[in-house]
XYZ file of C-alpha atoms in Angstrom:
254
model
C 109.167 59.488 109.852
C 109.404 61.098 113.770
C 110.819 59.072 116.509
C 109.309 59.939 119.985
C 112.122 62.774 121.023
C 110.787 64.511 118.488
C 107.365 63.909 119.176
C 108.312 64.854 122.758
C 109.919 68.041 121.151
C 106.612 69.297 119.236
C 104.845 68.868 122.141
C 106.805 70.759 124.724
C 106.667 73.474 121.669
C 102.639 73.273 120.802
C 102.458 73.971 124.755
C 104.904 76.258 125.644
C 105.933 78.033 122.024
C 109.893 77.611 122.765
C 112.213 75.217 124.071
C 115.257 75.146 125.242
C 118.197 72.137 124.483
C 119.208 72.068 128.169
C 116.123 71.086 129.771
C 114.782 68.751 126.691
C 118.548 67.292 127.438
C 117.352 66.157 130.820
C 113.122 65.782 130.746
C 114.736 62.900 127.908
C 117.740 61.690 129.580
C 119.377 62.229 126.094
C 122.995 64.260 124.998
C 122.069 67.958 124.270
C 124.081 66.848 120.754
C 121.699 64.617 119.916
C 118.650 66.939 120.831
C 120.651 69.568 118.358
C 120.551 66.816 115.904
C 116.310 66.353 116.320
C 115.549 70.221 116.059
C 117.906 70.387 113.433
C 116.110 67.412 111.254
C 112.626 69.134 112.409
C 113.320 71.928 111.011
C 114.537 70.875 107.850
C 110.834 69.315 107.432
C 109.515 72.745 109.025
C 108.348 71.805 111.964
C 109.624 74.186 114.255
C 112.064 77.122 114.302
C 115.635 76.307 115.503
C 116.972 79.882 117.683
C 120.050 80.614 119.637
C 120.187 77.708 122.513
C 116.504 76.131 121.632
C 113.954 76.661 119.153
C 110.489 78.027 118.960
C 107.619 76.992 117.438
C 106.923 76.614 113.269
C 105.500 79.928 112.288
C 106.866 82.558 115.478
C 109.550 83.910 112.644
C 111.298 86.652 115.494
C 114.586 85.283 117.309
C 116.237 86.930 119.911
C 119.724 87.430 120.565
C 121.381 87.597 123.745
C 124.206 86.601 125.420
C 124.336 83.511 126.737
C 126.829 83.881 129.534
C 125.211 86.612 130.954
C 121.705 84.956 131.207
C 123.354 81.761 132.417
C 125.805 83.071 135.276
C 123.929 82.544 138.939
C 121.359 80.886 136.603
C 120.029 78.625 139.485
C 120.255 81.685 141.724
C 118.213 83.738 139.496
C 115.531 80.945 139.191
C 115.130 80.867 143.055
C 114.002 85.015 143.728
C 112.279 85.168 140.385
C 110.073 82.130 141.738
C 110.076 83.981 145.418
C 109.116 87.542 143.473
C 106.709 86.058 141.494
C 104.907 85.124 145.489
C 104.332 89.229 145.383
C 102.351 89.751 142.176
C 98.548 89.425 143.124
C 95.697 88.872 140.549
C 95.699 91.841 137.858
C 98.400 93.474 138.742
C 100.095 95.580 136.481
C 104.324 95.067 136.387
C 107.180 96.322 134.679
C 109.695 94.073 134.071
C 113.033 95.981 133.372
C 116.064 93.995 130.607
C 117.556 92.331 133.109
C 118.684 88.429 133.171
C 116.335 88.293 136.455
C 113.479 89.747 135.028
C 113.316 87.136 132.078
C 113.696 84.672 135.077
C 110.570 86.139 136.552
C 109.035 86.265 133.689
C 109.312 82.600 132.437
C 107.976 81.876 136.027
C 104.876 84.449 134.935
C 104.421 81.785 131.809
C 104.273 78.749 133.673
C 102.300 79.891 136.750
C 98.362 80.821 134.851
C 96.848 81.260 138.120
C 97.360 85.047 138.068
C 96.278 86.975 135.420
C 99.123 89.823 134.657
C 99.501 93.058 132.392
C 103.395 93.363 132.295
C 105.094 96.317 130.567
C 108.606 95.562 129.533
C 111.235 96.794 127.060
C 112.892 93.556 127.568
C 112.517 91.709 124.207
C 113.696 88.395 125.667
C 111.153 88.738 128.445
C 108.411 89.716 125.758
C 109.106 86.667 123.825
C 108.746 84.928 126.470
C 105.081 86.237 127.239
C 103.646 86.973 123.735
C 100.882 85.043 123.002
C 100.019 83.463 126.730
C 96.426 84.026 127.238
C 97.128 84.892 131.062
C 98.928 88.065 129.930
C 98.540 91.667 128.762
C 101.713 92.631 127.301
C 102.724 96.166 125.851
C 106.275 96.587 124.778
C 107.984 99.478 125.502
C 108.561 100.964 121.979
C 112.517 103.033 121.312
C 115.776 102.005 119.684
C 117.394 98.221 120.453
C 120.472 97.303 122.063
C 122.000 95.876 124.849
C 124.070 92.776 125.369
C 119.914 91.083 126.113
C 118.233 92.714 123.211
C 116.199 95.480 125.211
C 114.723 99.055 123.884
C 116.148 102.351 124.921
C 116.774 106.266 124.931
C 113.629 109.110 124.435
C 110.956 107.448 122.932
C 111.398 103.889 125.755
C 111.812 106.354 128.623
C 108.443 108.411 126.609
C 106.543 105.314 126.654
C 106.977 104.477 129.893
C 106.420 107.970 131.568
C 102.947 107.289 130.265
C 102.118 103.929 132.300
C 101.232 103.788 135.505
C 102.656 99.745 137.684
C 101.429 98.839 140.725
C 105.111 96.773 140.874
C 108.726 97.106 139.083
C 110.716 94.321 139.008
C 113.937 95.388 138.214
C 117.788 94.340 139.047
C 121.144 96.515 138.999
C 125.111 96.620 138.599
C 125.534 97.003 142.131
C 123.656 97.272 145.347
C 125.702 99.984 148.240
C 124.125 100.563 150.793
C 126.142 103.919 151.218
C 125.394 104.990 147.867
C 121.994 102.975 147.135
C 121.353 101.021 143.361
C 124.048 101.158 140.818
C 124.972 101.591 137.382
C 127.919 101.023 134.904
C 125.777 102.683 131.774
C 123.408 105.602 131.685
C 120.602 104.707 128.925
C 119.714 102.135 131.030
C 119.710 103.965 134.446
C 117.651 106.189 132.754
C 115.183 103.231 131.982
C 115.762 102.485 135.482
C 114.852 105.924 136.684
C 111.834 106.291 135.060
C 110.421 102.871 136.533
C 110.738 103.674 139.925
C 108.788 107.378 139.453
C 106.030 105.125 137.528
C 106.101 102.320 139.745
C 103.726 102.441 143.277
C 106.516 99.446 144.441
C 109.994 98.758 143.140
C 111.258 95.162 143.981
C 115.492 94.980 143.614
C 116.270 90.839 142.272
C 120.096 91.358 142.899
C 121.929 88.312 143.513
C 124.706 87.714 146.297
C 127.742 88.989 143.784
C 125.980 92.045 142.880
C 126.390 93.576 146.481
C 129.425 95.743 147.601
C 132.373 97.102 145.108
C 132.759 100.507 143.293
C 130.301 102.049 140.920
C 130.190 104.317 138.170
C 126.401 106.149 138.174
C 123.663 106.364 140.982
C 120.312 104.984 140.224
C 118.428 105.933 143.260
C 118.549 105.531 146.863
C 117.825 102.037 148.639
C 115.046 103.949 150.625
C 112.919 104.092 146.834
C 112.540 99.991 146.639
C 110.336 98.295 148.140
C 111.959 95.044 149.092
C 115.115 93.682 148.082
C 115.475 89.755 147.246
C 119.335 87.841 147.068
C 120.095 84.584 147.528
C 121.426 83.097 150.630
C 124.441 83.454 149.797
C 125.006 87.312 150.349
C 127.632 87.833 153.056
C 126.413 88.575 156.550
C 128.017 92.342 156.884
C 125.841 93.257 153.721
C 123.134 92.100 156.109
C 124.224 93.755 158.956
C 123.680 96.706 156.596
C 120.373 96.213 155.598
C 119.571 95.866 159.172
C 121.047 98.960 160.159
C 119.556 100.894 156.994
C 116.009 99.717 157.546
C 116.231 97.707 154.275
C 113.249 95.047 154.034
C 115.516 92.163 152.499
C 114.202 88.701 150.979
C 116.917 85.371 151.820
C 115.908 82.259 149.380
């Protein structure tokens, strides 16, 4: 016997293919424990699959595991940045999403807005999971070895796949932004992917929250002159905005 909460959960899954416990808890105005218990019962009935933090439709058997702390950190800012980034996507664009958590949030925005047909190329299993079986999205998942905190493909195979692609726009993030050095990274595999994305894309947008500016760095991905625009949140320090102005770096504040 299904209660009304369970029926609601199944209706949401039918529409979205996946749900998060936190979202359902807010929509139903009940505790996350209650939602988890309902999801567990529905799984026992074979009506859905439980995954970390939520559930997917029955039959969607691939679960993507990720570092939830990385994804959830500054989530409100990342969501605003993703919504702004979506404004730069045109109907029938071919775009690239990298493996960053902000790109994952952009994938969710794309999924929720069927008004634009988009071809998406990505190495992010999280983004691919959001966009698979979405009618207004043609999805191309880059091959390669899977690794990293956010489950993405990387390595020589991924780079070779990327080199054969061409995109109107790319949306990437970075470990840091240094106005003297440019886009910075701490990992060579991720750095090589981003370098290749820059080569095969007409325009590249950098999606970074305000915590990414300044500080030290180990590796440099590219100078900021190769970026079409930076999109960040309103907590960016005034000194960084002044640096952007002096160096003629386009920046959107959300």
